[in-house]
Amino acid sequence: MDLKVIRYFIEIVDAGGFGKASDKVHLTQPALSKAVRQLEQELDLTLLERGKRGTQVKLTPAGEVVYRHGKDLLAGRQRMLAELTAQRSLTAGELNLGLAPLGSAEIFAPIIAKYRQQYPQIDMHLLVRGGVEQTSAIQKGEIELATGIIDFDDGYDGIRVFNDPMVVVLPKENPLSTRQILSFRDLSADPQVMFETEYTLYQLVLNACRHAGFVPKNITRVSQADFGIALVAAGTGVMVLPRSIARRYSVPGVVNIPLASDELRWELSLFWRKDQVLSFAAQAMIALVEKHLTHK
């Protein structure tokens, strides 16, 4: 059903006839009459009682139904267009952004603050989730954009925003603490403090250890980097972390020894599904990230 024809029909009824409606919609009376006849044929109903030329048209019972619902349809169209215009101008809408627990606060907090300043009417939802939960949530459509460590492939696209070398955090009394550089093979005898399994970094460190020929023993799992470093200081084990995170939460009693760069690096990205049509709100966030965050 053509909404334009519905509009013509409503204009005819409101004007009381084809003549006045013709002037308002800038269409000839024969063309208007043809449009209404086609609508009646489509519905297989008579909508208007047509009197003599110059007399006011009247609605049939079926015409009253079409008139009432037609007004709702046209009003709904206007609301739809207004909402789309608001989204396009970023005066309305929402953004669901997934944040990796590790590093997002330090890297993305300034960008989120800029976004809130520029687009205060966008309803923003921030969900802090581990890497496994992030990819699951973005596949389900619960979040539109996510931050984390991911390989771009046929399923995902994104922006690399931070590339950081890794370090090994050790107690000062550990014999390895005097070394200039370490490899995963050097850690085979030490207990390790690692993140919970839903963190992408857990799997990356575990895979690197296996590649070096061992599986970590006596693992203590944590969900916060600062608590992990405190455990290292207390003598619980060693911990592999991005250099920036290790420096941020460093405490007395620990040292950070660089991990050989070819062993592992921490590369944080903003990413999204390739097959998803991104909202204007999401596109605005991507533009801010591209403008203010660069490879480091």
PDB file of C-alpha atoms in Angstrom:
ATOM      1  CA  MET A   1       0.000   0.000   0.000  1.00  0.00           C
ATOM      2  CA  ASP A   2       1.472   3.318  -1.162  1.00  0.00           C
ATOM      3  CA  LEU A   3       1.626   5.874   1.643  1.00  0.00           C
ATOM      4  CA  LYS A   4       1.517   8.648  -0.950  1.00  0.00           C
ATOM      5  CA  VAL A   5      -1.914   7.447  -2.087  1.00  0.00           C
ATOM      6  CA  ILE A   6      -3.031   7.231   1.545  1.00  0.00           C
ATOM      7  CA  ARG A   7      -1.983  10.864   1.926  1.00  0.00           C
ATOM      8  CA  TYR A   8      -3.998  11.842  -1.165  1.00  0.00           C
ATOM      9  CA  PHE A   9      -7.022  10.041   0.243  1.00  0.00           C
ATOM     10  CA  ILE A  10      -6.754  11.847   3.598  1.00  0.00           C
ATOM     11  CA  GLU A  11      -6.280  15.222   1.898  1.00  0.00           C
ATOM     12  CA  ILE A  12      -9.451  14.634  -0.186  1.00  0.00           C
ATOM     13  CA  VAL A  13     -11.458  13.821   2.945  1.00  0.00           C
ATOM     14  CA  ASP A  14     -10.036  16.762   4.925  1.00  0.00           C
ATOM     15  CA  ALA A  15     -10.634  19.153   2.036  1.00  0.00           C
ATOM     16  CA  GLY A  16     -14.171  17.843   1.495  1.00  0.00           C
ATOM     17  CA  GLY A  17     -13.617  17.077  -2.160  1.00  0.00           C
ATOM     18  CA  PHE A  18     -11.221  16.493  -5.041  1.00  0.00           C
ATOM     19  CA  GLY A  19     -11.032  20.108  -6.182  1.00  0.00           C
ATOM     20  CA  LYS A  20      -9.533  21.664  -3.036  1.00  0.00           C
ATOM     21  CA  ALA A  21      -7.326  18.610  -2.436  1.00  0.00           C
ATOM     22  CA  SER A  22      -6.003  18.913  -5.987  1.00  0.00           C
ATOM     23  CA  ASP A  23      -4.681  22.412  -5.267  1.00  0.00           C
ATOM     24  CA  LYS A  24      -3.066  21.291  -2.000  1.00  0.00           C
ATOM     25  CA  VAL A  25      -1.212  18.238  -3.327  1.00  0.00           C
ATOM     26  CA  HIS A  26      -0.485  19.799  -6.733  1.00  0.00           C
ATOM     27  CA  LEU A  27      -2.112  16.996  -8.678  1.00  0.00           C
ATOM     28  CA  THR A  28      -4.966  17.153 -11.206  1.00  0.00           C
ATOM     29  CA  GLN A  29      -8.432  16.004 -10.164  1.00  0.00           C
ATOM     30  CA  PRO A  30      -8.446  13.118 -12.690  1.00  0.00           C
ATOM     31  CA  ALA A  31      -5.103  11.901 -11.322  1.00  0.00           C
ATOM     32  CA  LEU A  32      -6.413  12.090  -7.755  1.00  0.00           C
ATOM     33  CA  SER A  33      -9.592  10.247  -8.705  1.00  0.00           C
ATOM     34  CA  LYS A  34      -7.542   7.536 -10.428  1.00  0.00           C
ATOM     35  CA  ALA A  35      -5.326   7.113  -7.339  1.00  0.00           C
ATOM     36  CA  VAL A  36      -8.345   6.648  -5.052  1.00  0.00           C
ATOM     37  CA  ARG A  37      -9.958   4.181  -7.455  1.00  0.00           C
ATOM     38  CA  GLN A  38      -6.738   2.138  -7.484  1.00  0.00           C
ATOM     39  CA  LEU A  39      -6.712   2.141  -3.666  1.00  0.00           C
ATOM     40  CA  GLU A  40     -10.336   0.950  -3.613  1.00  0.00           C
ATOM     41  CA  GLN A  41      -9.499  -1.784  -6.124  1.00  0.00           C
ATOM     42  CA  GLU A  42      -6.522  -2.881  -4.066  1.00  0.00           C
ATOM     43  CA  LEU A  43      -8.690  -3.166  -0.930  1.00  0.00           C
ATOM     44  CA  ASP A  44     -11.748  -4.381  -2.895  1.00  0.00           C
ATOM     45  CA  LEU A  45     -13.826  -1.831  -0.968  1.00  0.00           C
ATOM     46  CA  THR A  46     -15.639   1.446  -1.629  1.00  0.00           C
ATOM     47  CA  LEU A  47     -14.095   4.167   0.494  1.00  0.00           C
ATOM     48  CA  LEU A  48     -15.876   7.325  -0.651  1.00  0.00           C
ATOM     49  CA  GLU A  49     -19.474   8.184  -1.501  1.00  0.00           C
ATOM     50  CA  ARG A  50     -19.201  10.527  -4.464  1.00  0.00           C
ATOM     51  CA  GLY A  51     -22.097  12.934  -4.959  1.00  0.00           C
ATOM     52  CA  LYS A  52     -22.678  15.439  -7.719  1.00  0.00           C
ATOM     53  CA  ARG A  53     -19.807  17.664  -8.828  1.00  0.00           C
ATOM     54  CA  GLY A  54     -19.200  20.334  -6.217  1.00  0.00           C
ATOM     55  CA  THR A  55     -20.760  18.388  -3.344  1.00  0.00           C
ATOM     56  CA  GLN A  56     -18.709  17.188  -0.400  1.00  0.00           C
ATOM     57  CA  VAL A  57     -17.492  13.570  -0.495  1.00  0.00           C
ATOM     58  CA  LYS A  58     -18.465  11.279   2.366  1.00  0.00           C
ATOM     59  CA  LEU A  59     -16.646   8.376   3.919  1.00  0.00           C
ATOM     60  CA  THR A  60     -18.108   4.906   3.822  1.00  0.00           C
ATOM     61  CA  PRO A  61     -17.686   2.749   6.974  1.00  0.00           C
ATOM     62  CA  ALA A  62     -14.668   1.122   5.292  1.00  0.00           C
ATOM     63  CA  GLY A  63     -13.390   4.578   4.360  1.00  0.00           C
ATOM     64  CA  GLU A  64     -13.556   5.664   7.998  1.00  0.00           C
ATOM     65  CA  VAL A  65     -11.301   2.743   8.943  1.00  0.00           C
ATOM     66  CA  VAL A  66      -8.796   3.563   6.202  1.00  0.00           C
ATOM     67  CA  TYR A  67      -8.896   7.272   7.106  1.00  0.00           C
ATOM     68  CA  ARG A  68      -8.237   6.594  10.804  1.00  0.00           C
ATOM     69  CA  HIS A  69      -5.436   4.091  10.277  1.00  0.00           C
ATOM     70  CA  GLY A  70      -4.028   6.095   7.383  1.00  0.00           C
ATOM     71  CA  LYS A  71      -3.514   9.061   9.697  1.00  0.00           C
ATOM     72  CA  ASP A  72      -1.671   6.761  12.106  1.00  0.00           C
ATOM     73  CA  LEU A  73       0.513   5.459   9.272  1.00  0.00           C
ATOM     74  CA  LEU A  74       1.457   8.956   8.120  1.00  0.00           C
ATOM     75  CA  ALA A  75       2.130  10.081  11.692  1.00  0.00           C
ATOM     76  CA  GLY A  76       4.297   6.996  12.217  1.00  0.00           C
ATOM     77  CA  ARG A  77       6.219   7.815   9.058  1.00  0.00           C
ATOM     78  CA  GLN A  78       6.890  11.329  10.338  1.00  0.00           C
ATOM     79  CA  ARG A  79       8.043   9.992  13.698  1.00  0.00           C
ATOM     80  CA  MET A  80      10.317   7.509  11.935  1.00  0.00           C
ATOM     81  CA  LEU A  81      11.884  10.231   9.781  1.00  0.00           C
ATOM     82  CA  ALA A  82      12.314  12.508  12.788  1.00  0.00           C
ATOM     83  CA  GLU A  83      14.017   9.736  14.749  1.00  0.00           C
ATOM     84  CA  LEU A  84      16.324   8.923  11.843  1.00  0.00           C
ATOM     85  CA  THR A  85      17.198  12.602  11.507  1.00  0.00           C
ATOM     86  CA  ALA A  86      17.956  12.772  15.239  1.00  0.00           C
ATOM     87  CA  GLN A  87      20.201   9.716  15.000  1.00  0.00           C
ATOM     88  CA  ARG A  88      21.989  11.124  11.977  1.00  0.00           C
ATOM     89  CA  SER A  89      22.588  14.419  13.782  1.00  0.00           C
ATOM     90  CA  LEU A  90      23.520  12.513  16.981  1.00  0.00           C
ATOM     91  CA  THR A  91      20.886  14.244  19.077  1.00  0.00           C
ATOM     92  CA  ALA A  92      19.367  10.848  19.909  1.00  0.00           C
ATOM     93  CA  GLY A  93      20.311   7.182  19.889  1.00  0.00           C
ATOM     94  CA  GLU A  94      22.399   4.816  21.962  1.00  0.00           C
ATOM     95  CA  LEU A  95      25.798   3.181  21.927  1.00  0.00           C
ATOM     96  CA  ASN A  96      26.593  -0.156  23.577  1.00  0.00           C
ATOM     97  CA  LEU A  97      30.359  -0.356  24.012  1.00  0.00           C
ATOM     98  CA  GLY A  98      32.172  -3.371  25.419  1.00  0.00           C
ATOM     99  CA  LEU A  99      35.386  -2.624  27.308  1.00  0.00           C
ATOM    100  CA  ALA A 100      38.172  -5.077  28.002  1.00  0.00           C
ATOM    101  CA  PRO A 101      38.960  -5.090  31.746  1.00  0.00           C
ATOM    102  CA  LEU A 102      42.689  -4.733  31.093  1.00  0.00           C
ATOM    103  CA  GLY A 103      43.889  -1.390  29.765  1.00  0.00           C
ATOM    104  CA  SER A 104      40.568   0.117  28.696  1.00  0.00           C
ATOM    105  CA  ALA A 105      40.416   2.563  31.608  1.00  0.00           C
ATOM    106  CA  GLU A 106      43.826   4.017  30.829  1.00  0.00           C
ATOM    107  CA  ILE A 107      43.411   4.171  27.052  1.00  0.00           C
ATOM    108  CA  PHE A 108      39.707   4.725  26.379  1.00  0.00           C
ATOM    109  CA  ALA A 109      38.550   6.833  29.341  1.00  0.00           C
ATOM    110  CA  PRO A 110      39.702  10.136  27.729  1.00  0.00           C
ATOM    111  CA  ILE A 111      37.958   9.216  24.453  1.00  0.00           C
ATOM    112  CA  ILE A 112      34.740   8.314  26.259  1.00  0.00           C
ATOM    113  CA  ALA A 113      34.877  11.663  28.072  1.00  0.00           C
ATOM    114  CA  LYS A 114      35.277  13.515  24.747  1.00  0.00           C
ATOM    115  CA  TYR A 115      32.361  11.546  23.294  1.00  0.00           C
ATOM    116  CA  ARG A 116      30.101  12.455  26.220  1.00  0.00           C
ATOM    117  CA  GLN A 117      31.038  16.123  25.829  1.00  0.00           C
ATOM    118  CA  GLN A 118      30.328  16.167  22.091  1.00  0.00           C
ATOM    119  CA  TYR A 119      27.219  13.965  22.086  1.00  0.00           C
ATOM    120  CA  PRO A 120      25.544  14.338  25.492  1.00  0.00           C
ATOM    121  CA  GLN A 121      22.169  13.101  24.204  1.00  0.00           C
ATOM    122  CA  ILE A 122      23.485   9.719  23.109  1.00  0.00           C
ATOM    123  CA  ASP A 123      22.577   7.062  25.679  1.00  0.00           C
ATOM    124  CA  MET A 124      25.863   5.227  26.274  1.00  0.00           C
ATOM    125  CA  HIS A 125      26.103   1.796  27.916  1.00  0.00           C
ATOM    126  CA  LEU A 126      29.576   0.583  28.927  1.00  0.00           C
ATOM    127  CA  LEU A 127      29.977  -3.139  29.572  1.00  0.00           C
ATOM    128  CA  VAL A 128      33.269  -4.356  31.051  1.00  0.00           C
ATOM    129  CA  ARG A 129      33.833  -7.956  29.971  1.00  0.00           C
ATOM    130  CA  GLY A 130      36.681 -10.407  29.364  1.00  0.00           C
ATOM    131  CA  GLY A 131      37.777 -11.263  25.837  1.00  0.00           C
ATOM    132  CA  VAL A 132      35.703 -14.448  25.537  1.00  0.00           C
ATOM    133  CA  GLU A 133      32.560 -12.668  26.754  1.00  0.00           C
ATOM    134  CA  GLN A 134      33.291  -9.690  24.499  1.00  0.00           C
ATOM    135  CA  THR A 135      33.232 -11.702  21.275  1.00  0.00           C
ATOM    136  CA  SER A 136      30.131 -13.597  22.416  1.00  0.00           C
ATOM    137  CA  ALA A 137      28.318 -10.344  23.249  1.00  0.00           C
ATOM    138  CA  ILE A 138      29.209  -8.700  19.939  1.00  0.00           C
ATOM    139  CA  GLN A 139      28.017 -11.763  18.013  1.00  0.00           C
ATOM    140  CA  LYS A 140      24.698 -11.678  19.863  1.00  0.00           C
ATOM    141  CA  GLY A 141      24.280  -7.971  19.160  1.00  0.00           C
ATOM    142  CA  GLU A 142      24.411  -7.029  22.848  1.00  0.00           C
ATOM    143  CA  ILE A 143      27.248  -4.595  22.085  1.00  0.00           C
ATOM    144  CA  GLU A 144      28.061  -2.782  18.852  1.00  0.00           C
ATOM    145  CA  LEU A 145      31.732  -1.977  19.429  1.00  0.00           C
ATOM    146  CA  ALA A 146      34.277  -3.710  21.641  1.00  0.00           C
ATOM    147  CA  THR A 147      37.839  -3.231  22.826  1.00  0.00           C
ATOM    148  CA  GLY A 148      40.267  -6.081  23.185  1.00  0.00           C
ATOM    149  CA  ILE A 149      42.969  -8.241  21.646  1.00  0.00           C
ATOM    150  CA  ILE A 150      41.719  -9.803  18.431  1.00  0.00           C
ATOM    151  CA  ASP A 151      42.909 -10.919  15.012  1.00  0.00           C
ATOM    152  CA  PHE A 152      41.014  -9.129  12.247  1.00  0.00           C
ATOM    153  CA  ASP A 153      39.639 -11.667   9.779  1.00  0.00           C
ATOM    154  CA  ASP A 154      36.571 -12.184   7.621  1.00  0.00           C
ATOM    155  CA  GLY A 155      34.379 -11.753  10.698  1.00  0.00           C
ATOM    156  CA  TYR A 156      35.788  -8.613  12.300  1.00  0.00           C
ATOM    157  CA  ASP A 157      37.159  -5.231  11.353  1.00  0.00           C
ATOM    158  CA  GLY A 158      38.601  -2.540  13.571  1.00  0.00           C
ATOM    159  CA  ILE A 159      41.354  -0.113  14.515  1.00  0.00           C
ATOM    160  CA  ARG A 160      44.628  -0.971  16.211  1.00  0.00           C
ATOM    161  CA  VAL A 161      44.960   1.601  18.977  1.00  0.00           C
ATOM    162  CA  PHE A 162      47.762   0.450  21.272  1.00  0.00           C
ATOM    163  CA  ASN A 163      50.777  -1.817  20.854  1.00  0.00           C
ATOM    164  CA  ASP A 164      52.747  -2.457  24.019  1.00  0.00           C
ATOM    165  CA  PRO A 165      55.707  -4.726  24.780  1.00  0.00           C
ATOM    166  CA  MET A 166      55.349  -7.278  27.564  1.00  0.00           C
ATOM    167  CA  VAL A 167      57.351  -7.503  30.781  1.00  0.00           C
ATOM    168  CA  VAL A 168      57.789 -10.108  33.468  1.00  0.00           C
ATOM    169  CA  VAL A 169      56.949  -8.815  36.936  1.00  0.00           C
ATOM    170  CA  LEU A 170      59.129 -10.538  39.542  1.00  0.00           C
ATOM    171  CA  PRO A 171      59.932 -10.179  43.229  1.00  0.00           C
ATOM    172  CA  LYS A 172      63.290  -8.445  43.699  1.00  0.00           C
ATOM    173  CA  GLU A 173      64.693 -11.520  45.411  1.00  0.00           C
ATOM    174  CA  ASN A 174      63.980 -13.747  42.413  1.00  0.00           C
ATOM    175  CA  PRO A 175      67.286 -14.754  40.726  1.00  0.00           C
ATOM    176  CA  LEU A 176      65.857 -13.692  37.341  1.00  0.00           C
ATOM    177  CA  SER A 177      65.380 -10.112  38.547  1.00  0.00           C
ATOM    178  CA  THR A 178      68.958  -9.195  37.596  1.00  0.00           C
ATOM    179  CA  ARG A 179      68.551 -10.212  33.953  1.00  0.00           C
ATOM    180  CA  GLN A 180      68.303  -7.601  31.187  1.00  0.00           C
ATOM    181  CA  ILE A 181      65.742  -9.536  29.171  1.00  0.00           C
ATOM    182  CA  LEU A 182      63.735 -12.735  29.603  1.00  0.00           C
ATOM    183  CA  SER A 183      61.983 -15.332  27.467  1.00  0.00           C
ATOM    184  CA  PHE A 184      59.095 -17.607  28.369  1.00  0.00           C
ATOM    185  CA  ARG A 185      61.511 -20.512  28.581  1.00  0.00           C
ATOM    186  CA  ASP A 186      63.180 -18.727  31.532  1.00  0.00           C
ATOM    187  CA  LEU A 187      59.884 -18.875  33.462  1.00  0.00           C
ATOM    188  CA  SER A 188      59.331 -22.635  33.293  1.00  0.00           C
ATOM    189  CA  ALA A 189      60.355 -23.248  36.919  1.00  0.00           C
ATOM    190  CA  ASP A 190      58.420 -20.367  38.490  1.00  0.00           C
ATOM    191  CA  PRO A 191      54.811 -20.359  39.705  1.00  0.00           C
ATOM    192  CA  GLN A 192      52.776 -17.861  37.731  1.00  0.00           C
ATOM    193  CA  VAL A 193      50.113 -15.340  38.584  1.00  0.00           C
ATOM    194  CA  MET A 194      47.725 -15.228  35.609  1.00  0.00           C
ATOM    195  CA  PHE A 195      44.387 -13.728  34.714  1.00  0.00           C
ATOM    196  CA  GLU A 196      41.137 -15.653  34.824  1.00  0.00           C
ATOM    197  CA  THR A 197      40.420 -17.860  31.818  1.00  0.00           C
ATOM    198  CA  GLU A 198      37.894 -15.458  30.235  1.00  0.00           C
ATOM    199  CA  TYR A 199      40.703 -12.930  29.675  1.00  0.00           C
ATOM    200  CA  THR A 200      42.330 -13.078  26.247  1.00  0.00           C
ATOM    201  CA  LEU A 201      45.736 -12.417  27.814  1.00  0.00           C
ATOM    202  CA  TYR A 202      45.424 -15.646  29.809  1.00  0.00           C
ATOM    203  CA  GLN A 203      45.197 -17.698  26.636  1.00  0.00           C
ATOM    204  CA  LEU A 204      47.985 -15.738  24.954  1.00  0.00           C
ATOM    205  CA  VAL A 205      50.389 -16.315  27.858  1.00  0.00           C
ATOM    206  CA  LEU A 206      49.376 -19.966  28.145  1.00  0.00           C
ATOM    207  CA  ASN A 207      49.975 -20.555  24.429  1.00  0.00           C
ATOM    208  CA  ALA A 208      53.374 -18.815  24.621  1.00  0.00           C
ATOM    209  CA  CYS A 209      54.389 -21.037  27.533  1.00  0.00           C
ATOM    210  CA  ARG A 210      53.347 -24.162  25.620  1.00  0.00           C
ATOM    211  CA  HIS A 211      55.274 -22.955  22.589  1.00  0.00           C
ATOM    212  CA  ALA A 212      58.313 -22.608  24.871  1.00  0.00           C
ATOM    213  CA  GLY A 213      57.902 -26.279  25.853  1.00  0.00           C
ATOM    214  CA  PHE A 214      56.144 -26.167  29.234  1.00  0.00           C
ATOM    215  CA  VAL A 215      52.772 -25.704  30.917  1.00  0.00           C
ATOM    216  CA  PRO A 216      52.695 -23.278  33.874  1.00  0.00           C
ATOM    217  CA  LYS A 217      52.337 -24.954  37.269  1.00  0.00           C
ATOM    218  CA  ASN A 218      50.920 -23.602  40.515  1.00  0.00           C
ATOM    219  CA  ILE A 219      48.880 -20.935  38.739  1.00  0.00           C
ATOM    220  CA  THR A 220      47.184 -18.283  40.868  1.00  0.00           C
ATOM    221  CA  ARG A 221      44.368 -16.629  38.891  1.00  0.00           C
ATOM    222  CA  VAL A 222      43.278 -13.023  39.387  1.00  0.00           C
ATOM    223  CA  SER A 223      40.874 -10.600  37.720  1.00  0.00           C
ATOM    224  CA  GLN A 224      42.760  -7.384  38.549  1.00  0.00           C
ATOM    225  CA  ALA A 225      46.291  -6.442  37.523  1.00  0.00           C
ATOM    226  CA  ASP A 226      47.010  -4.517  40.727  1.00  0.00           C
ATOM    227  CA  PHE A 227      46.106  -7.507  42.894  1.00  0.00           C
ATOM    228  CA  GLY A 228      48.234  -9.750  40.703  1.00  0.00           C
ATOM    229  CA  ILE A 229      51.259  -7.490  41.184  1.00  0.00           C
ATOM    230  CA  ALA A 230      50.630  -7.401  44.937  1.00  0.00           C
ATOM    231  CA  LEU A 231      50.709 -11.193  44.938  1.00  0.00           C
ATOM    232  CA  VAL A 232      54.010 -11.113  43.061  1.00  0.00           C
ATOM    233  CA  ALA A 233      55.428  -8.724  45.680  1.00  0.00           C
ATOM    234  CA  ALA A 234      54.300 -11.158  48.384  1.00  0.00           C
ATOM    235  CA  GLY A 235      56.234 -13.982  46.718  1.00  0.00           C
ATOM    236  CA  THR A 236      53.343 -15.908  45.125  1.00  0.00           C
ATOM    237  CA  GLY A 237      54.991 -16.129  41.691  1.00  0.00           C
ATOM    238  CA  VAL A 238      55.795 -14.129  38.575  1.00  0.00           C
ATOM    239  CA  MET A 239      53.352 -12.381  36.215  1.00  0.00           C
ATOM    240  CA  VAL A 240      53.512 -11.457  32.530  1.00  0.00           C
ATOM    241  CA  LEU A 241      51.879  -8.092  31.828  1.00  0.00           C
ATOM    242  CA  PRO A 242      51.867  -5.281  29.260  1.00  0.00           C
ATOM    243  CA  ARG A 243      54.603  -2.806  30.186  1.00  0.00           C
ATOM    244  CA  SER A 244      52.196   0.127  30.615  1.00  0.00           C
ATOM    245  CA  ILE A 245      49.984  -1.831  33.014  1.00  0.00           C
ATOM    246  CA  ALA A 246      52.963  -3.131  35.020  1.00  0.00           C
ATOM    247  CA  ARG A 247      54.314   0.400  35.394  1.00  0.00           C
ATOM    248  CA  ARG A 248      50.945   1.818  36.389  1.00  0.00           C
ATOM    249  CA  TYR A 249      50.452  -0.618  39.266  1.00  0.00           C
ATOM    250  CA  SER A 250      54.076  -1.132  40.266  1.00  0.00           C
ATOM    251  CA  VAL A 251      54.723  -1.504  44.005  1.00  0.00           C
ATOM    252  CA  PRO A 252      57.885  -1.679  46.117  1.00  0.00           C
ATOM    253  CA  GLY A 253      59.480  -5.103  46.097  1.00  0.00           C
ATOM    254  CA  VAL A 254      58.953  -5.941  42.408  1.00  0.00           C
ATOM    255  CA  VAL A 255      60.924  -5.359  39.215  1.00  0.00           C
ATOM    256  CA  ASN A 256      59.787  -5.376  35.596  1.00  0.00           C
ATOM    257  CA  ILE A 257      62.094  -7.237  33.222  1.00  0.00           C
ATOM    258  CA  PRO A 258      61.404  -6.874  29.473  1.00  0.00           C
ATOM    259  CA  LEU A 259      60.155  -9.962  27.677  1.00  0.00           C
ATOM    260  CA  ALA A 260      61.816 -10.607  24.312  1.00  0.00           C
ATOM    261  CA  SER A 261      59.674  -8.710  21.767  1.00  0.00           C
ATOM    262  CA  ASP A 262      59.377 -11.690  19.443  1.00  0.00           C
ATOM    263  CA  GLU A 263      57.802 -13.732  22.233  1.00  0.00           C
ATOM    264  CA  LEU A 264      54.577 -11.761  22.734  1.00  0.00           C
ATOM    265  CA  ARG A 265      53.171  -8.238  22.441  1.00  0.00           C
ATOM    266  CA  TRP A 266      49.929  -6.713  23.721  1.00  0.00           C
ATOM    267  CA  GLU A 267      47.942  -5.100  20.896  1.00  0.00           C
ATOM    268  CA  LEU A 268      44.626  -3.511  21.882  1.00  0.00           C
ATOM    269  CA  SER A 269      41.992  -2.735  19.258  1.00  0.00           C
ATOM    270  CA  LEU A 270      38.553  -1.237  18.853  1.00  0.00           C
ATOM    271  CA  PHE A 271      36.612  -3.739  16.746  1.00  0.00           C
ATOM    272  CA  TRP A 272      33.181  -4.592  15.323  1.00  0.00           C
ATOM    273  CA  ARG A 273      31.488  -7.203  13.145  1.00  0.00           C
ATOM    274  CA  LYS A 274      32.114  -6.776   9.431  1.00  0.00           C
ATOM    275  CA  ASP A 275      28.571  -7.795   8.545  1.00  0.00           C
ATOM    276  CA  GLN A 276      26.965  -5.255  10.878  1.00  0.00           C
ATOM    277  CA  VAL A 277      25.587  -1.910   9.711  1.00  0.00           C
ATOM    278  CA  LEU A 278      26.959   0.449  12.351  1.00  0.00           C
ATOM    279  CA  SER A 279      24.759   3.116  13.929  1.00  0.00           C
ATOM    280  CA  PHE A 280      25.614   6.796  13.577  1.00  0.00           C
ATOM    281  CA  ALA A 281      26.528   6.747  17.286  1.00  0.00           C
ATOM    282  CA  ALA A 282      29.051   3.948  16.699  1.00  0.00           C
ATOM    283  CA  GLN A 283      30.483   5.674  13.636  1.00  0.00           C
ATOM    284  CA  ALA A 284      31.036   8.817  15.716  1.00  0.00           C
ATOM    285  CA  MET A 285      32.973   6.803  18.317  1.00  0.00           C
ATOM    286  CA  ILE A 286      35.136   5.235  15.609  1.00  0.00           C
ATOM    287  CA  ALA A 287      35.872   8.692  14.188  1.00  0.00           C
ATOM    288  CA  LEU A 288      36.985   9.941  17.617  1.00  0.00           C
ATOM    289  CA  VAL A 289      39.247   6.942  18.133  1.00  0.00           C
ATOM    290  CA  GLU A 290      40.803   7.422  14.689  1.00  0.00           C
ATOM    291  CA  LYS A 291      41.418  11.089  15.470  1.00  0.00           C
ATOM    292  CA  HIS A 292      42.832  10.815  18.984  1.00  0.00           C
ATOM    293  CA  LEU A 293      44.324   7.334  19.341  1.00  0.00           C
ATOM    294  CA  THR A 294      47.267   6.192  17.281  1.00  0.00           C
ATOM    295  CA  HIS A 295      49.584   3.216  17.322  1.00  0.00           C
ATOM    296  CA  LYS A 296      51.948   3.422  20.267  1.00  0.00           C
TER     297      LYS A 296
END
